[in-house]
XYZ file of C-alpha atoms in Angstrom:
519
model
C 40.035 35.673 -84.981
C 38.729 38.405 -82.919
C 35.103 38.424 -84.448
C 34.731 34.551 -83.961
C 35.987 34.963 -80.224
C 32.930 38.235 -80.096
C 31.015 35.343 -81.806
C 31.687 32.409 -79.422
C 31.336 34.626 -76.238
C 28.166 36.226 -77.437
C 26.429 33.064 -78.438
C 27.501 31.311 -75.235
C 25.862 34.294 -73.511
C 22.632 33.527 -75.136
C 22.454 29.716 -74.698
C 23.644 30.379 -70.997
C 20.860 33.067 -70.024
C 17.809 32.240 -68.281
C 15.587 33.131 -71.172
C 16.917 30.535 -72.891
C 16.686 28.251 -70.240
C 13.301 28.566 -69.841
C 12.744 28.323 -73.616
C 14.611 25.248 -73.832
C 12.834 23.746 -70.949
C 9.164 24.735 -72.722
C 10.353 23.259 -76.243
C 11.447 19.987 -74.530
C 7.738 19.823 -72.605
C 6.254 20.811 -76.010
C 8.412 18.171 -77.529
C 7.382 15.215 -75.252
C 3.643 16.041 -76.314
C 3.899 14.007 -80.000
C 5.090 11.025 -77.285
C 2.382 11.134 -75.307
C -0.342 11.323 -77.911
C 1.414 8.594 -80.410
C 2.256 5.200 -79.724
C 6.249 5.185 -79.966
C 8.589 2.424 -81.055
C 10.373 2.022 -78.069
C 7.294 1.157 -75.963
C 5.118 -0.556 -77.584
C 6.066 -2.129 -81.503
C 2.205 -3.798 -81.578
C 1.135 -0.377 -80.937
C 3.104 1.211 -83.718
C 1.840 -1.670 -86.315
C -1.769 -1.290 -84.849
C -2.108 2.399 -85.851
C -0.407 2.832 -88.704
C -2.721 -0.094 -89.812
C -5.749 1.559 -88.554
C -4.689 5.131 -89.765
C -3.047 5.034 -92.997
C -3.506 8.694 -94.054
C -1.378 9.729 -90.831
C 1.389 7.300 -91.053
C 1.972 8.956 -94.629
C 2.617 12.088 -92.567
C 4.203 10.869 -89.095
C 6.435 8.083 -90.671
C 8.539 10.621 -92.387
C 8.425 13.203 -89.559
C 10.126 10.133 -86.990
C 7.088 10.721 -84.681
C 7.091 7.300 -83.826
C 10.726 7.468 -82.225
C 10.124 11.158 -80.640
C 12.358 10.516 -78.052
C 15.323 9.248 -79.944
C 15.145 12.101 -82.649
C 17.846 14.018 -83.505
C 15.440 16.961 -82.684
C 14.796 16.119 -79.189
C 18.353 14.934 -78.621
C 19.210 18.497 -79.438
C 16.768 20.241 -77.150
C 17.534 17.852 -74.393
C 21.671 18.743 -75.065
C 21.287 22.405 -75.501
C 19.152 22.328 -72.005
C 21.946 20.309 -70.200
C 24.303 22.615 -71.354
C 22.255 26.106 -70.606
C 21.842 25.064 -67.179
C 25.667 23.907 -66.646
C 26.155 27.553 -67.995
C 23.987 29.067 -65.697
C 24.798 27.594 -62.604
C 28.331 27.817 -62.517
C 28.622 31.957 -62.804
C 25.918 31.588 -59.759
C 28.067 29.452 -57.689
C 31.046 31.379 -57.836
C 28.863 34.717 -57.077
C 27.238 32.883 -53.985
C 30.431 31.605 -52.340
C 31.859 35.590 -53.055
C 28.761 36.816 -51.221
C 28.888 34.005 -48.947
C 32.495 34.933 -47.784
C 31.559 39.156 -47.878
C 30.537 40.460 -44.590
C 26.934 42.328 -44.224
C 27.299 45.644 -45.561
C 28.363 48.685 -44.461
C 25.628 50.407 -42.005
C 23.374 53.268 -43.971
C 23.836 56.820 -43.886
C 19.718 57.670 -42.913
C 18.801 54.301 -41.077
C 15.409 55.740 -40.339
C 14.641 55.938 -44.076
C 14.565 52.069 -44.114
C 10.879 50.148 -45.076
C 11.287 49.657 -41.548
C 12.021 52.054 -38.814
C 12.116 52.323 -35.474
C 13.316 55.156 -32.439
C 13.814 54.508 -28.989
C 16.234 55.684 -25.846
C 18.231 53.921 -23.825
C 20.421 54.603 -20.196
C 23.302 53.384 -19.998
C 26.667 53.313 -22.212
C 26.524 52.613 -26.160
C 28.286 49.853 -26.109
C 26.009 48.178 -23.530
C 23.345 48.731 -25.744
C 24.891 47.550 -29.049
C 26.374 44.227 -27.091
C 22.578 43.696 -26.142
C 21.377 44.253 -29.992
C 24.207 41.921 -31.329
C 23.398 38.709 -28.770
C 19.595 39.093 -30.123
C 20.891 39.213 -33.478
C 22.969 36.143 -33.018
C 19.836 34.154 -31.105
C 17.917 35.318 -34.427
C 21.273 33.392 -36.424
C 21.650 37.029 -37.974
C 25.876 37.145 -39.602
C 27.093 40.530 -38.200
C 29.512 43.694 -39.080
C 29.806 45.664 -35.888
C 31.586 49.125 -36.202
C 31.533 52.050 -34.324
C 28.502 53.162 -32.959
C 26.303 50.826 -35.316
C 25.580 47.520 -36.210
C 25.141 45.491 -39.770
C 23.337 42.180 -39.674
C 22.057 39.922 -42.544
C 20.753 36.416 -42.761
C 18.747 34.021 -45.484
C 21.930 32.751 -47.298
C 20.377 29.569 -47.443
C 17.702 31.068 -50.132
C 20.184 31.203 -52.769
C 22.252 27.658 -51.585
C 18.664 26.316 -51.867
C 18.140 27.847 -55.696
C 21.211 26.286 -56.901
C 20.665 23.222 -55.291
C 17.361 22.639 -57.025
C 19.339 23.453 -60.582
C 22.058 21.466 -60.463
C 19.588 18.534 -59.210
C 17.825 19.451 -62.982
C 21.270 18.983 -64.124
C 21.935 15.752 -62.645
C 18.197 14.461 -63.340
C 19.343 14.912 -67.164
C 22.012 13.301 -66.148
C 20.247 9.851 -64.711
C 17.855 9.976 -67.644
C 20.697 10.171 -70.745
C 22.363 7.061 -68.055
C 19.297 4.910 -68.756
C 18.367 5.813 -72.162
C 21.826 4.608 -73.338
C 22.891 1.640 -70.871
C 19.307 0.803 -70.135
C 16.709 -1.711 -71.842
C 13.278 -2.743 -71.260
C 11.929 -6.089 -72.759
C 8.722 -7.855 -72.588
C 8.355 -11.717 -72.531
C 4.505 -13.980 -72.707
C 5.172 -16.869 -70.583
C 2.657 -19.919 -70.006
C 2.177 -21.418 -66.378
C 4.800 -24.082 -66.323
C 7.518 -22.534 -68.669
C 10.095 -20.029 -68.415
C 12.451 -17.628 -70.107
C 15.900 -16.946 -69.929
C 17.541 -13.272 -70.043
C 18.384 -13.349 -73.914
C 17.246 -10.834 -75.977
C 16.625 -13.741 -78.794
C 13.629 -14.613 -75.948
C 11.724 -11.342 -75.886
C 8.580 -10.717 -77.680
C 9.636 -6.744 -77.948
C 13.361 -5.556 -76.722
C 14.001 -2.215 -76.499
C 17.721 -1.036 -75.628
C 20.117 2.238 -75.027
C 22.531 2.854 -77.902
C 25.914 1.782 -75.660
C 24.034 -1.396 -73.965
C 25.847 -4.655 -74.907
C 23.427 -7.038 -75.888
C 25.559 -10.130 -75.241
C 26.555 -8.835 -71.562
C 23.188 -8.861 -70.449
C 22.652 -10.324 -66.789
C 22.769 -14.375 -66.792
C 19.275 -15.177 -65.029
C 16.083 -17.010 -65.917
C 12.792 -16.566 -64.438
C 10.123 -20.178 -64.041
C 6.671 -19.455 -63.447
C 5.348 -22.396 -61.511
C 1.943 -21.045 -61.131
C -0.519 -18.117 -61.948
C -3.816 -17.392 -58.989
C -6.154 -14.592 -60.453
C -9.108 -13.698 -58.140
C -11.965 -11.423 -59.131
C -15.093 -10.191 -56.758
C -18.264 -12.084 -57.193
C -20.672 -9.883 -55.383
C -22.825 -7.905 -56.633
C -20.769 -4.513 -56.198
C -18.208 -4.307 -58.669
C -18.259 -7.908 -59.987
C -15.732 -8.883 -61.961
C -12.946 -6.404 -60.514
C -9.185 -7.609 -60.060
C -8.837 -8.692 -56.657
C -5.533 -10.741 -56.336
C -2.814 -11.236 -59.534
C -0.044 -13.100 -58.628
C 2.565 -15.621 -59.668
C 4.763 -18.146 -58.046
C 8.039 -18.111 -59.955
C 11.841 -19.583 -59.274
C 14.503 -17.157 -59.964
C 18.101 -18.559 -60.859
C 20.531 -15.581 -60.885
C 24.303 -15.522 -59.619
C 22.754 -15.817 -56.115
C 21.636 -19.075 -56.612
C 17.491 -20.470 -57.259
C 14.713 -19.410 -54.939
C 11.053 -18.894 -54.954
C 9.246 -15.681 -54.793
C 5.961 -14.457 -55.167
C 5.478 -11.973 -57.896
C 2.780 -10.021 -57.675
C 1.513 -6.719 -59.695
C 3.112 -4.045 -57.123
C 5.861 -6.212 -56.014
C 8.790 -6.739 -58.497
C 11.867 -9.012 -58.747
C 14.806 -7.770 -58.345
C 17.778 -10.065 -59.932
C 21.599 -10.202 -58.227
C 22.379 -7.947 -61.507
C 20.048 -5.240 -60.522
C 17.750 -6.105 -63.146
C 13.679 -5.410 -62.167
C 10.724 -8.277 -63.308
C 7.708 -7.152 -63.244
C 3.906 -8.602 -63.893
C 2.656 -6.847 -66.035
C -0.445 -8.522 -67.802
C -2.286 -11.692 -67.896
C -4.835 -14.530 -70.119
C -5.717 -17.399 -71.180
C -3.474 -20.299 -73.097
C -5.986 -22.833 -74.048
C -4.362 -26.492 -74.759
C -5.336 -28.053 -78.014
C -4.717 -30.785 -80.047
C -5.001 -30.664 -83.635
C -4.395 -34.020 -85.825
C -3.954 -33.405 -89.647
C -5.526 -35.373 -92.414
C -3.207 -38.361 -92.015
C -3.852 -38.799 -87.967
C -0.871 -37.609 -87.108
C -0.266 -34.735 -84.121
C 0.407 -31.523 -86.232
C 0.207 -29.624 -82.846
C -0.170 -29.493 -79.767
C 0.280 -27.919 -76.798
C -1.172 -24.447 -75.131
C -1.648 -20.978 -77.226
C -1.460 -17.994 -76.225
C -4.555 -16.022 -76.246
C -4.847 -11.909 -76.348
C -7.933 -10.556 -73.917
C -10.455 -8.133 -75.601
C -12.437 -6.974 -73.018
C -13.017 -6.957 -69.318
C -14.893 -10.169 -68.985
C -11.167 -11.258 -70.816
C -12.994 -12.609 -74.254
C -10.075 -13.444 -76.351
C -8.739 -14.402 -79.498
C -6.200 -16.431 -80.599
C -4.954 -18.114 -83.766
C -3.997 -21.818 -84.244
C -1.270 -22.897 -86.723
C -0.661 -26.449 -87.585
C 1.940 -25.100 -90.893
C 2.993 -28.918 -90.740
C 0.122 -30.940 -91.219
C -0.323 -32.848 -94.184
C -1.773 -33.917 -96.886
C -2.999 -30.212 -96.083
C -1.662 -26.882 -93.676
C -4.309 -26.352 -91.488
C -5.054 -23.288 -89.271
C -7.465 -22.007 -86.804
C -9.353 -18.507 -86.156
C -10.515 -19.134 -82.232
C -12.698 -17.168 -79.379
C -12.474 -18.529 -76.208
C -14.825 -17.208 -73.494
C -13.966 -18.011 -69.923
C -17.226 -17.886 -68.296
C -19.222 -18.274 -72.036
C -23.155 -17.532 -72.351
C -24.526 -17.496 -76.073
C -27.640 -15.757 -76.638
C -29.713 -13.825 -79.298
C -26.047 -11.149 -79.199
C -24.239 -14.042 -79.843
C -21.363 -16.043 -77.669
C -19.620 -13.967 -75.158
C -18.415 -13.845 -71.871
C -20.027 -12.504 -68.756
C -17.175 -12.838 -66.121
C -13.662 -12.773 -66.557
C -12.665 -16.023 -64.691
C -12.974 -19.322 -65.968
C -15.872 -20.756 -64.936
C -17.469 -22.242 -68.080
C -14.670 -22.386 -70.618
C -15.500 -22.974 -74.064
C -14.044 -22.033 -77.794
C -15.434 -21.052 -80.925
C -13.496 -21.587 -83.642
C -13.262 -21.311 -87.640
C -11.045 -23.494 -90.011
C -8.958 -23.042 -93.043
C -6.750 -24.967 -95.148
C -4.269 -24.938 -97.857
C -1.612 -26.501 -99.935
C 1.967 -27.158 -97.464
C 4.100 -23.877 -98.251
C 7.716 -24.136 -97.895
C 9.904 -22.198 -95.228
C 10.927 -18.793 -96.100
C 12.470 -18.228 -92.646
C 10.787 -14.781 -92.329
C 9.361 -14.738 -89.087
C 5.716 -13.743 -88.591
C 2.778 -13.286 -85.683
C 1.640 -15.748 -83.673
C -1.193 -13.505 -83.097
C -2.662 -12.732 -86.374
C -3.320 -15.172 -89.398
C -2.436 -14.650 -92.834
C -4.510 -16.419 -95.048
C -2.527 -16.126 -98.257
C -2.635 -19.236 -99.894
C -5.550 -20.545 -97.586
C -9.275 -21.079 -97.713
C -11.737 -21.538 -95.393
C -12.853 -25.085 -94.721
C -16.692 -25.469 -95.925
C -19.442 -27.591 -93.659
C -21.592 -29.886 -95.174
C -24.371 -27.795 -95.433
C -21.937 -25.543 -97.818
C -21.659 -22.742 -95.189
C -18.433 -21.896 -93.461
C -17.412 -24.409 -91.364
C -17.559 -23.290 -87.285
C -17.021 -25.349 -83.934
C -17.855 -24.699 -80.671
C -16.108 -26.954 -78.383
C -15.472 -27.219 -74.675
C -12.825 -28.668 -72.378
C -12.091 -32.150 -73.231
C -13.915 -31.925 -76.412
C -12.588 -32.475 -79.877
C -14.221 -31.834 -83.391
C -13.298 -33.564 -87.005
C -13.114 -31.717 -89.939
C -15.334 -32.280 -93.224
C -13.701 -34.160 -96.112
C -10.942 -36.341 -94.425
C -8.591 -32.765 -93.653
C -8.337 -33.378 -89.450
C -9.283 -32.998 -86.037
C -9.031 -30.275 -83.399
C -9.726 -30.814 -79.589
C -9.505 -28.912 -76.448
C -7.783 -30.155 -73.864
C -7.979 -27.938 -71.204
C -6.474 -24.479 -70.272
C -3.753 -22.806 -68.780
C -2.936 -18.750 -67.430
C -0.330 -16.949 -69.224
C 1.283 -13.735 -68.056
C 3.309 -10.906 -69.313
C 6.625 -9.869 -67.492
C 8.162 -6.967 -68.263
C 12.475 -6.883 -67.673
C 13.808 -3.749 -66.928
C 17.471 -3.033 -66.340
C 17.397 1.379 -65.503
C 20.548 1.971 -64.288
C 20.311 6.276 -63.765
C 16.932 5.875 -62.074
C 18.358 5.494 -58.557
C 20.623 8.860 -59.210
C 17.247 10.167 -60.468
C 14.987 9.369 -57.628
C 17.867 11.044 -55.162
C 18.243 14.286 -57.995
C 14.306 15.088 -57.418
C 14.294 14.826 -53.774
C 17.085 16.732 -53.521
C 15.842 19.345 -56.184
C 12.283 19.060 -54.184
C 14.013 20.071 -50.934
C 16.227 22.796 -52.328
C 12.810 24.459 -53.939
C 11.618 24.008 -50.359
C 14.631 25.827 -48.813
C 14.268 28.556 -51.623
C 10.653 29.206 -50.959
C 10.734 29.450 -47.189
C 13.667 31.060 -46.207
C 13.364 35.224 -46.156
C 16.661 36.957 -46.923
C 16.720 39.448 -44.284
C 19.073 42.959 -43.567
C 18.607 45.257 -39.730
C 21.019 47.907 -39.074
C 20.984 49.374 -35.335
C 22.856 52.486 -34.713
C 23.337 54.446 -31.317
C 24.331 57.665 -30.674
C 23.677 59.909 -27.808
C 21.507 57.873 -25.615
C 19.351 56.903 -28.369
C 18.851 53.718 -30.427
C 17.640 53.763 -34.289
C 16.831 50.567 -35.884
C 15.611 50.193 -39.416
C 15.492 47.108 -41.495
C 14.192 45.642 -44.856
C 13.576 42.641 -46.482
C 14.907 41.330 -50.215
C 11.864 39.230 -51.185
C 8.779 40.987 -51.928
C 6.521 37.665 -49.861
C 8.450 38.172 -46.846
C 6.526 39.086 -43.934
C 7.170 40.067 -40.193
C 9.571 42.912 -40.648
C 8.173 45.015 -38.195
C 8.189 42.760 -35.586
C 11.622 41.709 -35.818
C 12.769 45.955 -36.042
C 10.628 46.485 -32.488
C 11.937 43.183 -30.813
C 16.140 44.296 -32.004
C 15.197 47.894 -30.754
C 13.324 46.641 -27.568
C 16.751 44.303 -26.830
C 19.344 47.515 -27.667
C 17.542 49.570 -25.290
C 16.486 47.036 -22.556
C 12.578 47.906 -23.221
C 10.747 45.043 -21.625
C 7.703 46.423 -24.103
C 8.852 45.760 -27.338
C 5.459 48.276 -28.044
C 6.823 51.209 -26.005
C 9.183 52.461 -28.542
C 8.812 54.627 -31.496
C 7.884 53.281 -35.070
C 8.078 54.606 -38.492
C 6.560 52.250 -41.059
C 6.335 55.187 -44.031
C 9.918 55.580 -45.030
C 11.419 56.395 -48.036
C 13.689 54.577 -49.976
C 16.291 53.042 -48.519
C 19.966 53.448 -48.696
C 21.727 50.688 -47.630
C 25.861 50.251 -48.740
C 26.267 53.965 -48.543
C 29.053 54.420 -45.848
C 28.358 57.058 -42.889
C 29.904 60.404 -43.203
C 32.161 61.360 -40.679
């Protein structure tokens, strides 16, 4: 048993130095670097699906390595434990050593006070003690702790420094703390909602849901969120035309407190009874359409949701109509806000809608029956489809605008565009450790603040004989001043109103400082 207890205690001395501290804390940066650089799971799912689409050869490489869940890995998990655990270990040994010095008087006054960094000689009339009670009331205006005995004086100050170094660690501490609180009771979810419609707080209503391990999904705050209305403004001079000038949304927010209208806006969140945050995250265009199948019945209708490509918000959406018959009919679409078709082609030259139109291809196929699997609305697949031919035997394509409608060749339908509508994209957040966070770093900031600026500090006075030796030194090598202070204590012991009239020594040798005066 005795080699595993030499084991234990030797290993927790390694994870519980500050070498390993600071190794820990480099792997973790190190480790966030894969999370930066690839799209992650948690974040964005469309980004995932995008790249490993677009970069086959490296999913074959990241998939397996989990690089797309960095910062749920085992890997990191471990880093991010070990570090929680190094600091705990370091921290405590230093608390109980600062509250020992913290309770210890100064020390004992030096054998050779002139062989301090600092050193100064004067005289004095008058009795000893007089000049020692004089020396300890500066000391005390200077908020110096003091050990007075016999014919000297001890003083120290700049405890603070080290209450201001373990402040700033154990606010690391309970950062980690804050962040492990979210990451396993928080969730962030992201929801598409058309002016005019709503969503309820459901995770079955989320276009992506990400959640901690120990969140309950079916205890998630009751509240629903209506957007009434969507205003988008964008400068028309000449000077940066086309920048975002005003995004905002009117919306009615039914929580436990009851309904009420807000304005949401890009900088200015919701905040639900619950503590959960809404926020506006992204916007487009929903164009309304109408499409009738081959029979003249309404296969769909009603707006869809489509994704912005560029700054002048040209975007593209896809139209499904799975129930039309005698034929399934879907729709590849453009639609261009403020449209202009030249020799490059129909685009869009400003990103609000000024002239709307649509461009649009067909395509067709037998009905196909329900599988249940659940697909994008975004994309098309055209398994089992082909594109609908014009009658000049090229590929049949539409260009329609508001109001407008277009039948298809051979008897298969109609399409028409009705109109449009603004979407936007609100992101739900529910981060419970982020408030014990925010406190943790200002804390942690002001502790490093206290740390940095405040100069642990010894001055020893000793008289004897009608004459006054003070010498003094500093325990930071930044610390600066130290031969001011020594004049100004040994102006004050001898009553000098010329802090320059006495004697200085600033080439001293080492000094010798808990060594006890021989009698």
């Amino acid at each position: 048993m005795r080699p595993v207890r030499e084991f234990v205690r030797w290993s927790w001395g390694q994870l519980t130095s500050m070498r390993t501290a600071l190794a820990l804390l480099f792997l973790l940066a190190l480790a966030t670097v894969p999370g930066s650089m690839i799209p992650q799971r948690s974040a964005s799912p469309i980004s995932v699906m995008d790249f490993k689409r677009e970069y086959p050869f490296w999913d074959t490489i990241l998939e397996p390595l989990g690089m797309y869940h960095v910062y749920t890995s085992p890997a990191f998990s471990a880093i991010y434990l070990l570090l929680f655990f190094s600091l705990i270990g370091c921290i405590l040994p230093r608390i109980g050593k600062y509250l020992r010095a913290v309770r210890k008087p100064p020390p004992a006054l030096p054998a050779r006070v002139e062989r301090l960094p600092e050193s100064a000689v004067g005289t004095f009339d008058g009795a000893s003690s007089a000049a020692l009670d004089r020396a300890e009331a500066w000391l005390r205006s200077k908020r110096y702790r003091t050990r007075r005995a016999g014919e000297g004086i001890s003083a120290e100050r700049g405890y603070l420094r080290e209450a201001g170094n373990l402040l700033f660690h154990i606010s690391l501490v309970v950062v980690l703390v804050g962040l492990a609180w979210t990451n396993l009771w928080g969730f962030r979810g992201s929801v598409v909602v058309v002016e005019g419609r709503g969503f309820a707080n459901a995770i079955t209503q989320y276009d992506d849901f990400t959640q901690g391990s120990l969140l309950d999904t079916d205890a998630l705050e009751a509240f629903s969120v209506k957007v009434e209305s969507f205003a988008a403004e964008f400068e028309t001079g000449a000077v940066q035309r086309g920048a975002a000038r005003r995004f905002d949304a009117d919306v009615v927010l039914t929580d436990a407190s009851g309904e009420r209208t807000q304005l949401l806006t890009v900088n200015g969140p919701l905040l639900t009874a619950g503590g959960s945050q809404v926020n506006l995250v992204g916007h487009g265009y929903a164009p309304n359409v109408t499409v009738r199948d081959g029979n003249g019945d309404v296969a769909f209708s009603g707006p869809v949701v489509f994704l912005p490509q560029d700054g002048n918000f040209a975007s593209v959406g896809v139209v499904k109509a799975p129930d039309a018959r005698p034929f399934r009919l879907a729709f590849e679409a453009f639609f261009y806000p403020t449209a202009v078709l030249d020799e490059t082609g129909p685009h869009s030259v400003f990103p609000d809608a000024l002239s709307p139109e649509i461009y649009l291809n067909a395509w067709y196929g037998e009905p196909k029956a329900e599988t249940g699997i659940p697909e994008s609305i975004y994309t098309l697949n055209t398994e089992g489809l082909q594109p609908v031919m014009g009658d000049d035997g090229e590929v049949f394509r539409a260009r329609m605008l508001p109001t407008a409608g277009m039948t298809l060749p051979d008897g298969l339908g109609s399409i028409s565009f009705d109109g449009w509508h603004r979407w936007v994209k609100l992101q739900v957040s529910q981060t419970p450790g982020n408030a014990l966070t925010l406190i943790s770093i200002i804390v942690g900031v002001l502790g490093l603040t206290v740390s940095l600026f405040v100069r642990p500090r010894r001055l020893f006075v000793r008289v004897r004989d009608g004459v006054a030796t003070v010498g003094g030194l500093d325990r930071t090598d930044a610390a600066g001043g130290l031969d001011v202070e020594v004049a100004d204590l040994l102006a004050a012991a001898t009553g000098a109103a010329d802090p320059g009239a006495v004697g200085h020594n600033g080439d001293a040798q080492d000094p010798v400082v808990d060594q006890e005066q021989p009698a």
